Structures are given as C-alpha cells and as structure tokens.
C-alpha positions as a printed Julia matrix, in Angstrom:
257×3 Matrix{Float64}:
   0.0    0.0     0.0
   1.39   3.39   -0.97
   1.79   5.76    2.02
  -0.98   8.35    2.28
   1.46  11.26    2.3
   3.03   9.94   -0.9
  -0.4    9.83   -2.53
  -1.14  13.48   -1.72
   2.43  14.75   -2.26
   1.55  16.36   -5.63
  -0.94  18.57   -3.76
   0.84  19.09   -0.41
   3.75  21.4     0.35
   4.56  19.77    3.7
   4.48  16.27    2.21
   7.08  17.32   -0.35
   9.07  19.06    2.39
   9.5   15.7     4.11
   7.28  15.53    7.2
   7.59  12.25    9.1
   4.44  10.16    9.01
   3.25   7.59   11.52
   0.65   5.37    9.85
  -2.09   3.02   11.0
  -2.27   4.54   14.48
  -4.72   3.29   17.09
  -5.61   5.25   20.21
  -3.58   8.16   21.57
   0.14   8.23   20.79
   2.85   9.82   22.94
   5.93  11.18   21.15
   8.98  11.68   23.42
  11.22  14.74   23.13
  14.5   15.86   24.64
  16.16  19.27   24.58
  19.65  18.27   25.75
  22.46  16.5    23.91
  24.53  13.85   25.65
  27.98  15.04   26.64
  30.8   13.4    24.69
  34.06  12.78   26.58
  37.48  11.88   25.16
  39.26   9.35   27.37
  42.58  10.9    28.41
  43.45   7.85   30.51
  42.27   4.22   30.38
  40.31   4.79   33.57
  38.5    7.89   32.31
  34.85   7.67   31.39
  32.01   9.8    30.03
  30.17  12.4    32.06
  26.58  11.37   32.78
  24.06  13.77   31.26
  20.57  14.16   32.69
  18.32  14.79   29.7
  15.49  17.29   29.84
  12.54  15.25   28.69
   9.16  16.25   27.34
   6.41  14.74   25.26
   3.72  15.46   22.7
   0.47  13.51   22.82
  -1.27  12.88   19.5
  -5.03  12.28   19.51
  -7.29  11.44   16.59
  -8.79  14.41   14.77
 -11.01  14.05   11.73
 -11.83  16.42    8.87
 -13.7   15.75    5.65
 -15.11  17.29    2.48
 -17.87  16.08    0.2
 -18.98  16.67   -3.38
 -22.4   15.76   -4.82
 -22.73  14.81   -8.48
 -25.65  13.75  -10.64
 -26.04  10.54  -12.62
 -26.41  12.64  -15.78
 -23.08  14.33  -15.12
 -21.36  10.97  -14.76
 -22.88   9.81  -18.05
 -22.09  12.98  -19.98
 -18.57  13.79  -18.76
 -15.97  11.29  -19.87
 -13.15  10.95  -17.37
 -15.12  12.62  -14.57
 -14.17   9.9   -12.08
 -10.49  10.7   -12.46
 -11.16  14.42  -12.17
 -13.18  13.95   -8.97
 -10.5   11.74   -7.43
  -7.84  14.36   -8.2
 -10.09  17.12   -6.83
 -10.63  15.31   -3.55
  -6.97  14.4    -3.15
  -6.11  18.06   -3.71
  -8.54  18.9    -0.91
  -6.83  16.3     1.3
  -3.42  17.8     0.54
  -4.67  21.28    1.37
  -6.23  20.03    4.6
  -2.95  18.43    5.68
  -0.99  21.58    4.81
  -3.35  23.75    6.87
  -3.16  21.34    9.81
   0.64  21.11    9.81
   1.34  24.77    9.11
  -1.47  26.71   10.76
  -3.68  24.41   12.84
  -5.03  26.39   15.78
  -5.38  23.58   18.29
  -9.02  24.66   18.81
 -12.37  23.51   17.42
 -11.07  20.03   16.67
  -7.97  21.21   14.78
  -4.41  19.99   15.39
  -1.82  22.49   16.63
   0.31  23.47   13.65
   3.93  24.56   13.55
   3.09  28.29   13.4
   1.18  27.97   16.69
   3.63  25.72   18.54
   5.45  28.5    20.4
   8.61  28.3    18.27
  10.53  31.57   18.14
  12.64  33.57   15.72
  13.75  37.12   14.93
  11.41  40.06   14.55
   9.64  40.35   11.23
   9.8   44.16   11.17
  11.68  45.37    8.07
  12.88  41.81    7.52
  16.23  41.65    5.7
  19.25  39.47    4.93
  20.56  39.77    8.49
  17.29  38.35    9.8
  17.64  35.43    7.39
  21.05  34.65    8.85
  19.57  34.86   12.34
  16.86  32.38   11.38
  19.45  29.98   10.01
  21.56  30.31   13.14
  18.56  29.49   15.34
  17.52  26.49   13.26
  21.07  25.11   13.09
  21.99  25.74   16.74
  21.38  22.13   17.86
  23.5   20.61   15.09
  20.78  20.25   12.46
  22.15  19.41    9.0
  21.73  22.53    6.83
  20.91  20.41    3.79
  17.71  19.28    5.53
  16.3   22.78    5.94
  13.48  24.2     3.84
  11.51  27.44    4.0
   7.7   27.55    3.81
   5.95  30.91    3.86
   2.67  32.69    3.32
   1.78  34.65    0.21
   2.33  38.1     1.68
   5.75  37.06    3.01
   6.6   35.7    -0.45
   5.55  38.92   -2.19
   7.48  41.16    0.23
  10.7   39.13    0.08
  10.46  38.72   -3.69
  10.44  42.52   -4.0
  13.27  43.08   -1.5
  16.93  42.8    -2.55
  19.23  40.6    -0.51
  21.83  43.34   -0.64
  21.94  46.55   -2.68
  21.97  45.61   -6.35
  21.64  41.86   -5.63
  18.83  39.48   -6.44
  15.63  39.38   -4.34
  15.67  37.64   -0.96
  13.14  35.1    -2.29
  13.84  34.2    -5.89
  13.32  31.2    -8.18
  12.14  28.86   -5.45
  14.83  29.49   -2.88
  15.89  31.85   -0.11
  19.65  32.22    0.29
  20.13  28.91   -1.51
  17.65  27.03    0.68
  14.54  25.62   -1.08
  11.44  27.71   -0.39
   7.73  27.23   -1.08
   4.88  29.7    -0.77
   1.38  28.51    0.04
  -1.94  30.03    0.95
  -2.21  27.44    3.74
   0.58  29.11    5.74
  -0.35  32.29    7.66
   0.11  35.05    5.11
   2.9   37.05    6.8
   4.7   34.04    8.33
   7.98  32.46    7.24
   9.02  29.08    8.65
  12.49  27.54    8.35
  12.56  23.92    9.41
  13.96  20.45    9.16
  10.5   19.18    8.3
  11.36  15.58    9.12
  11.06  16.66   12.76
   7.36  17.35   12.29
   5.3   14.22   12.92
   2.07  13.68   10.97
   0.04  10.96   12.64
  -2.47   9.09   10.47
  -5.12   6.8    11.89
  -6.18   3.84    9.76
  -5.66   4.57    6.07
  -5.16   8.25    6.88
  -6.84   9.5     3.7
 -10.07   7.75    2.68
 -12.36   8.22   -0.33
 -15.95   7.03    0.19
 -18.96   6.95   -2.17
 -22.59   7.27   -1.11
 -24.73   6.07   -4.06
 -27.95   7.01   -2.23
 -27.35  10.7    -1.52
 -30.59  11.51   -3.34
 -31.85   8.3    -4.88
 -34.94   9.84   -6.49
 -32.9   12.51   -8.3
 -30.04  10.18   -9.17
 -27.51  12.13   -7.1
 -24.51  10.46   -5.47
 -21.82  11.96   -3.25
 -18.13  11.32   -2.83
 -16.35  12.18    0.41
 -12.68  12.49    1.35
 -11.86  11.99    5.02
  -8.53  12.6     6.73
  -7.86  11.16   10.21
  -4.77  12.86   11.6
  -2.91  14.82   14.23
   0.31  16.83   14.2
   3.17  16.89   16.7
   6.32  18.97   16.93
   8.09  16.85   19.58
  10.86  19.16   20.68
  11.71  21.52   23.46
  13.18  24.82   22.33
  13.71  25.58   18.66
  15.76  22.49   17.63
  15.71  22.62   13.84
  13.11  25.39   13.54
  12.86  29.17   13.29
   9.67  31.13   12.67
   9.07  34.78   11.85
   5.55  36.14   12.12
   4.21  39.44   10.8
   6.92  40.08    8.2
   6.95  43.69    6.99
C-alpha cells in the first residue's frame, strides 16, 4: 500500500518538504522529546569515562482528529462527462493535501484542529523590516542544535513571499526570495501558511500521525436516490506533533513587513 502522504504529495507542500508520518495509528500516541544532547568525553586515561548527562525530557500527545469534504454529483453528469471519475478523485486528493498543509502549518489547536507549527510557540527574529541579516539569524537558530543545513526548507505565506520577492538581498543583488529558494535554501509559498509568516525547518522533525488509512475516499450512491444524485467524500484522520523543546531545527518569523 502506498503511504498516504506519498499519494497526496503532488498537492501538499509539507508532504514534499518531508514531514515524518506515523501510519495506521490506534488510540492516543505519545511522542517523546528531549532538549539536551549527551555530553561526549574523550578518554585521556584508560580509567577515564564519560560524564553522565541528565536529559530534559518532554512529550507530545497525539489524539485522533477528523476532517472531511464532500462533493455531490448527478447521474447525468457521470454519463455525460468522460473521465469525470479521475477528475473527482484528483479534486478530492487536492482537498486532502490542502487540509494536511493547513493542519501542519497553521492548525489552531481549537475547534477540533491539530496544533500546527506556526502555533507551537517556536521563536525567531522580529519580522519588522525583515532583511538578509534576519535570514542569517533564522538559520543560526535552526542550526543551533547541530541540524544538517541540507535538511532545511523554508515555507511561507503569500504576503511574506511577495514582500521578500520585491526586496533585494543586498543593494543591487537578487531578491531575498527568488526562483524557489531563499539564500540557496529551497522555499515554497502557500496560501495554507499564515500570510505574513515564514518558517524555516527540518520538516522531518514534524510528525504527521495518520489513523487507519489516513486519507479515505468514500462513495454514497444514495445521496438523493430519487434525483439520481450520489456523493463522494474524502476523510482525513490525523494529528500533528512537533516533539521538541526549544527551537531544535526550527525558526519562525511572524508578521513580516
């Protein structure tokens, strides 16, 4: 069976960015986290040994959350439009991809939503008059725990993209955000990220939990039997966790101006 995130990758920014997925979950799931590295000791004598490190532990608890969308279509439409089944499947998978992006990036944690990265309390520099120096600050924050730079990727909202695309990195240089990257790091803009927010992350540290199949397409042939109307529904059973204490691989700027 192909992983659900792979199926929706053509329609999901965070899937392409490399979020970690836990599939076929049952019940609540606890994800451990630690904010301290173990101390490494070189042995200067045969009797020397490592210093014991007491890790600072935390956890994120993932609980099932469900969201769905539904489209109603008539029997006549199915008969008249060749290839409609494929179009509807693609439409609903695009909806699933958008739903996952909104959950991971901007979920509020209220009204049945997961808590997304932008609302996880992760910090970063001020967004006021954001410039190249702030970009370097973001990178320094995200890399501070030893994160591999090659794993980082920017995701931002549309207003952030427009502002940084119109702002030169340095006088006479190219824009800060140009041709799909920011300072050589891949970057994606999406309407599913808060509009003035820019996130730099090792996205493999974000955990997308999927219960059962994760993404399910269901058909109700009796939506309106008398009128010959059927409905097709896409359901996503998920939760999101950012199991870390401190910034560890992340930096976020809100309200970029």
